[in-house]
Short mmCIF file of N, CA and C in Angstrom, two decimals:
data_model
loop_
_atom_site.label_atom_id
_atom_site.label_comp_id
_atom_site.label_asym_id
_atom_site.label_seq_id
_atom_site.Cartn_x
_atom_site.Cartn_y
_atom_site.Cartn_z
N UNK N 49 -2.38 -13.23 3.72
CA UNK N 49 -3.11 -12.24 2.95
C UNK N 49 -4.59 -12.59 2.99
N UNK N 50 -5.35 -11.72 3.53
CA UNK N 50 -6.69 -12.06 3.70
C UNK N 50 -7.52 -11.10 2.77
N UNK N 51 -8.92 -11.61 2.91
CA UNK N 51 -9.51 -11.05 1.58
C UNK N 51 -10.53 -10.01 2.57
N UNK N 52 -11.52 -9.42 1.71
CA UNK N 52 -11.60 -8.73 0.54
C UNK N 52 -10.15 -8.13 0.01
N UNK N 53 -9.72 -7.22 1.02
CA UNK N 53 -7.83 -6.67 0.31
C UNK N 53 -6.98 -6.56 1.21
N UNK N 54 -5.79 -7.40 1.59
CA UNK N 54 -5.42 -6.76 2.22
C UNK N 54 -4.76 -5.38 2.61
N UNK N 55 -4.03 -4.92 3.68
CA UNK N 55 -4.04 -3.79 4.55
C UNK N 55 -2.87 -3.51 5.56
N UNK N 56 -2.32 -2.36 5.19
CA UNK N 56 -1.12 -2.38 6.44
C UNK N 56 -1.59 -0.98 6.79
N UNK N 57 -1.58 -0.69 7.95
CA UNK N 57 -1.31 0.30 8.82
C UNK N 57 -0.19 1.36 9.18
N UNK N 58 0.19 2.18 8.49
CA UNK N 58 1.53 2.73 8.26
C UNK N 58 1.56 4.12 9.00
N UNK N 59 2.28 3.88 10.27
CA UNK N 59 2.52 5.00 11.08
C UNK N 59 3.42 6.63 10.07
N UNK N 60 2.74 7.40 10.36
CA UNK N 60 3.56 8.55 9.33
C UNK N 60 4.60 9.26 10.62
N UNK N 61 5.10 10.66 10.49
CA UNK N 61 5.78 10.99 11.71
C UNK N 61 4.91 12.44 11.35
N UNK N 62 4.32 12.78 10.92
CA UNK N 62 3.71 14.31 10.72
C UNK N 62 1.97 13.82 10.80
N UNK N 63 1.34 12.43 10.50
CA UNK N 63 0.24 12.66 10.27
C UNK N 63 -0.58 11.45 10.62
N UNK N 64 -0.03 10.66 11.86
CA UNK N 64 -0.41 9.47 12.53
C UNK N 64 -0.61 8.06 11.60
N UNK N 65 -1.38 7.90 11.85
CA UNK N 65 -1.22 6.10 11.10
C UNK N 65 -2.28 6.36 10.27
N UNK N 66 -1.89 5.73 8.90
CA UNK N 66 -2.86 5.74 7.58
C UNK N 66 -3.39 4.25 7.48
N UNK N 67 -4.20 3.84 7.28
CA UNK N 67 -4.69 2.58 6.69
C UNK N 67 -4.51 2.89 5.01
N UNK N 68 -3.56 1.94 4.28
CA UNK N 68 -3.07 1.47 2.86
C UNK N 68 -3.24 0.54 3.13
N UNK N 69 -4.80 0.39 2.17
CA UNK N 69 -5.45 -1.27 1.09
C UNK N 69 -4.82 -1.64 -0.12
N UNK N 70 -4.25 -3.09 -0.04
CA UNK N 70 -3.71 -3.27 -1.49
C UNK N 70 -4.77 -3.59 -2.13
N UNK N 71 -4.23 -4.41 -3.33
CA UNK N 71 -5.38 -5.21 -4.20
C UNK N 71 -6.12 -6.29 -3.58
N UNK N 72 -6.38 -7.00 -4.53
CA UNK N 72 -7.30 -8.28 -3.96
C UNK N 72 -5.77 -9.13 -3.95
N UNK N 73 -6.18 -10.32 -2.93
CA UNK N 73 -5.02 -11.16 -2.28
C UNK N 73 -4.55 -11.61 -4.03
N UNK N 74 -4.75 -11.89 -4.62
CA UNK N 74 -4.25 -12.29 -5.71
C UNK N 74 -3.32 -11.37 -6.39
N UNK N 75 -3.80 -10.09 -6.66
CA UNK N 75 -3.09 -9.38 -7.33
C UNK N 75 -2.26 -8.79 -6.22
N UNK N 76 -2.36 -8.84 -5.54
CA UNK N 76 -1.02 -8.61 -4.14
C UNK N 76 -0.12 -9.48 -4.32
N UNK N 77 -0.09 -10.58 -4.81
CA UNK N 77 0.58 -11.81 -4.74
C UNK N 77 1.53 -11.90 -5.75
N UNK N 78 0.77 -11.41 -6.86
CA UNK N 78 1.56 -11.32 -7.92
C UNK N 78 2.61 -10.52 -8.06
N UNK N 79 2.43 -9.03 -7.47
CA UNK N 79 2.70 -8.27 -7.45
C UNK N 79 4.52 -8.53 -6.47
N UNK N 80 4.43 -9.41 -5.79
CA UNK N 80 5.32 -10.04 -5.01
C UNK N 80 5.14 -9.58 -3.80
N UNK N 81 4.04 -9.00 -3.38
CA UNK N 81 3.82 -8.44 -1.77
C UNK N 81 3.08 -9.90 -1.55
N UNK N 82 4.44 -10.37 -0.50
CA UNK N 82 3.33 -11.79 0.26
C UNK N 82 3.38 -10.96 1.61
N UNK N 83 2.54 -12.09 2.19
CA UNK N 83 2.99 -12.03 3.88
C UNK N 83 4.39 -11.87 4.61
N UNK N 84 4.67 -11.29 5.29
CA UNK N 84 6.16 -11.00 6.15
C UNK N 84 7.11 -10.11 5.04
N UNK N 85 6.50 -9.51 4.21
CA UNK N 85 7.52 -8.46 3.50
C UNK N 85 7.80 -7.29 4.09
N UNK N 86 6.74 -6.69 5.04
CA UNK N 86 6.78 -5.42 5.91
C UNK N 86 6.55 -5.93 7.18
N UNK N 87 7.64 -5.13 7.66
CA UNK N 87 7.48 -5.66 9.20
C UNK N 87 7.57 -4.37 9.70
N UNK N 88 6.99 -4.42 11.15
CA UNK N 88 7.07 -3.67 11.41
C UNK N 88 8.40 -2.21 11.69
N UNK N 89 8.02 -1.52 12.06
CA UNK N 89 9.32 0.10 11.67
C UNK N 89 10.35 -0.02 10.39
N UNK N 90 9.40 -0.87 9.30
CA UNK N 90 10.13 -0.96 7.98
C UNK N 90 9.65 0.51 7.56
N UNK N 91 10.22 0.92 6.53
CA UNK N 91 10.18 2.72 5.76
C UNK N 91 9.52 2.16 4.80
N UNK N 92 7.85 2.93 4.83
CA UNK N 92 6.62 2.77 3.58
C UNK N 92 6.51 3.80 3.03
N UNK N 93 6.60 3.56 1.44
CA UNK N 93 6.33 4.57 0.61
C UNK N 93 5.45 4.25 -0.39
N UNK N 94 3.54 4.31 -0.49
CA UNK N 94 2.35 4.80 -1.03
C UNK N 94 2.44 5.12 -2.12
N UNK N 95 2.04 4.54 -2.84
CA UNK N 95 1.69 5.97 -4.40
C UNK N 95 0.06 4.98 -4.47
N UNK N 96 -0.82 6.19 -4.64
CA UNK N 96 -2.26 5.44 -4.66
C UNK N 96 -3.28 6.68 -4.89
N UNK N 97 -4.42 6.10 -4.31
CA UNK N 97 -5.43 7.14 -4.62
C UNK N 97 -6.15 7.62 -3.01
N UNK N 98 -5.72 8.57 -2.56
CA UNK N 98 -6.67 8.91 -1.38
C UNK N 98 -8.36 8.89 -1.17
N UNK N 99 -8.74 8.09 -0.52
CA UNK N 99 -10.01 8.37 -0.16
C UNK N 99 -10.83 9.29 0.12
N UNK N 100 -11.80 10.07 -1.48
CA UNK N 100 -12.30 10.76 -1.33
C UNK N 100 -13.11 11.83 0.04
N UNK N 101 -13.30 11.11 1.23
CA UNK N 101 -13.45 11.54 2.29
C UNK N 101 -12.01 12.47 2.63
N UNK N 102 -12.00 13.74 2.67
CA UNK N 102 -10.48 13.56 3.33
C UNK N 102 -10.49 13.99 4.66
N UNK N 103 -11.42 13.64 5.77
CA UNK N 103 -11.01 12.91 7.05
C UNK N 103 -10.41 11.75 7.56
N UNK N 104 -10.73 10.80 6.30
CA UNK N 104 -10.25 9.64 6.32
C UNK N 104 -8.70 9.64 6.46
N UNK N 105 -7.55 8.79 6.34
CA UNK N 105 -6.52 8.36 6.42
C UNK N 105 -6.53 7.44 6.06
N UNK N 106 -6.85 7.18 4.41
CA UNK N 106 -6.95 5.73 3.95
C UNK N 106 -6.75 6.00 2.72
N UNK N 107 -5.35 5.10 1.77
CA UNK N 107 -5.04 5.25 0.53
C UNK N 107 -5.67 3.44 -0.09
N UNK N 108 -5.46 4.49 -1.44
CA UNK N 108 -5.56 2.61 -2.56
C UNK N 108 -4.69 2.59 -3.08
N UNK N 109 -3.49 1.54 -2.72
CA UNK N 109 -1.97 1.35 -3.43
C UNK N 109 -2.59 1.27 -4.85
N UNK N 110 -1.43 1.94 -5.23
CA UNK N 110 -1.20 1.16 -6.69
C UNK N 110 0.14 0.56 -6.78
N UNK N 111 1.00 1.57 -5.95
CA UNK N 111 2.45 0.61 -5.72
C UNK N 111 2.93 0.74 -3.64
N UNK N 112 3.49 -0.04 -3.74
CA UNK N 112 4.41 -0.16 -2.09
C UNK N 112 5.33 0.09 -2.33
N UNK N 113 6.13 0.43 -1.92
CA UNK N 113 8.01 0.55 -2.08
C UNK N 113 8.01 0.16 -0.27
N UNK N 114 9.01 -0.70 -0.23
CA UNK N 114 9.02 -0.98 1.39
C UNK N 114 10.88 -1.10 0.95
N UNK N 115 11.62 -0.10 1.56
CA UNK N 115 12.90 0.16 2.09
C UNK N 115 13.12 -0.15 0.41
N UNK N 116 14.48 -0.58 -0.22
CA UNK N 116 14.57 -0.75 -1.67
C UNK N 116 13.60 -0.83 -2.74
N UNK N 117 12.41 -1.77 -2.37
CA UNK N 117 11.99 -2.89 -3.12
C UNK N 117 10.86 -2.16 -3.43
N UNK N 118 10.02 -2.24 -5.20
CA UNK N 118 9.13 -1.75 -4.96
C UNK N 118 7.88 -2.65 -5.55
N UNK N 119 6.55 -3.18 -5.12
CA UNK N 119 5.98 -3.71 -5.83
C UNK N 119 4.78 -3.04 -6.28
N UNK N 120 4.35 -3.40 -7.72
CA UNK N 120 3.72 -2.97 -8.43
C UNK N 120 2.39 -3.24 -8.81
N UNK N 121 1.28 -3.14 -8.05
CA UNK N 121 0.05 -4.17 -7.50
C UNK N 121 -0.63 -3.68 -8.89
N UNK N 122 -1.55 -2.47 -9.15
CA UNK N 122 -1.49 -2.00 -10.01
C UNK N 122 -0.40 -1.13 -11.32
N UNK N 123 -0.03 -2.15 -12.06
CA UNK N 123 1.11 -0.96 -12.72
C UNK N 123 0.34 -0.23 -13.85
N UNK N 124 -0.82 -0.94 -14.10
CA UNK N 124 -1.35 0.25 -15.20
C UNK N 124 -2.11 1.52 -15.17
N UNK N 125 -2.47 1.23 -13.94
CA UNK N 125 -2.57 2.70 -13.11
C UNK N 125 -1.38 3.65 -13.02
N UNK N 126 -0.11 3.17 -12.87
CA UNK N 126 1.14 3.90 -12.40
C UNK N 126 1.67 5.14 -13.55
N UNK N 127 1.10 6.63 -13.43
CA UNK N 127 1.28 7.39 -14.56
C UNK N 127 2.83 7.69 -14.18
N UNK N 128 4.07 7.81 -15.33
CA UNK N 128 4.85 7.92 -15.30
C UNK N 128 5.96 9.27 -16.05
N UNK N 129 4.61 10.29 -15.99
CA UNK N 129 5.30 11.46 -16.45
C UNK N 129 4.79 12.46 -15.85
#
């Protein structure tokens, strides 16, 4: 996990590859996203904030869900109704 935040690259099938920044390596960590949790052609599912540009293809997790599992980088961000 490298700093400023890390970053996975998540191929979509309708809308090519997005760049999703987590938190800072710390709060990634906590969150239980270490290194080797996503591998590659694992199933990513985003909940975040899109980058105001919207040419871009770049979210700000607040959570990952990778196949079951979901971690919660920001949870007080996470609105739940």
């Amino acid at each position: 996990m490298g700093g400023p935040h890390p970053t996975l690259d998540v191929t979509t099938v309708d809308d090519g590859v997005w760049r999703v920044e987590l938190g800072n390596p710390r709060q990634t960590e906590r969150a239980g996203f270490v290194e080797g949790v996503a591998k590659p052609g694992d199933q990513v599912i985003a909940l975040g904030n899109r980058s105001q540009d919207r040419t871009e293809k770049r979210l700000k997790a607040v959570r990952i869900t990778i196949g079951e599992k979901r971690y919660d980088i920001y949870p007080e961000r996470i609105q739940t109704n």
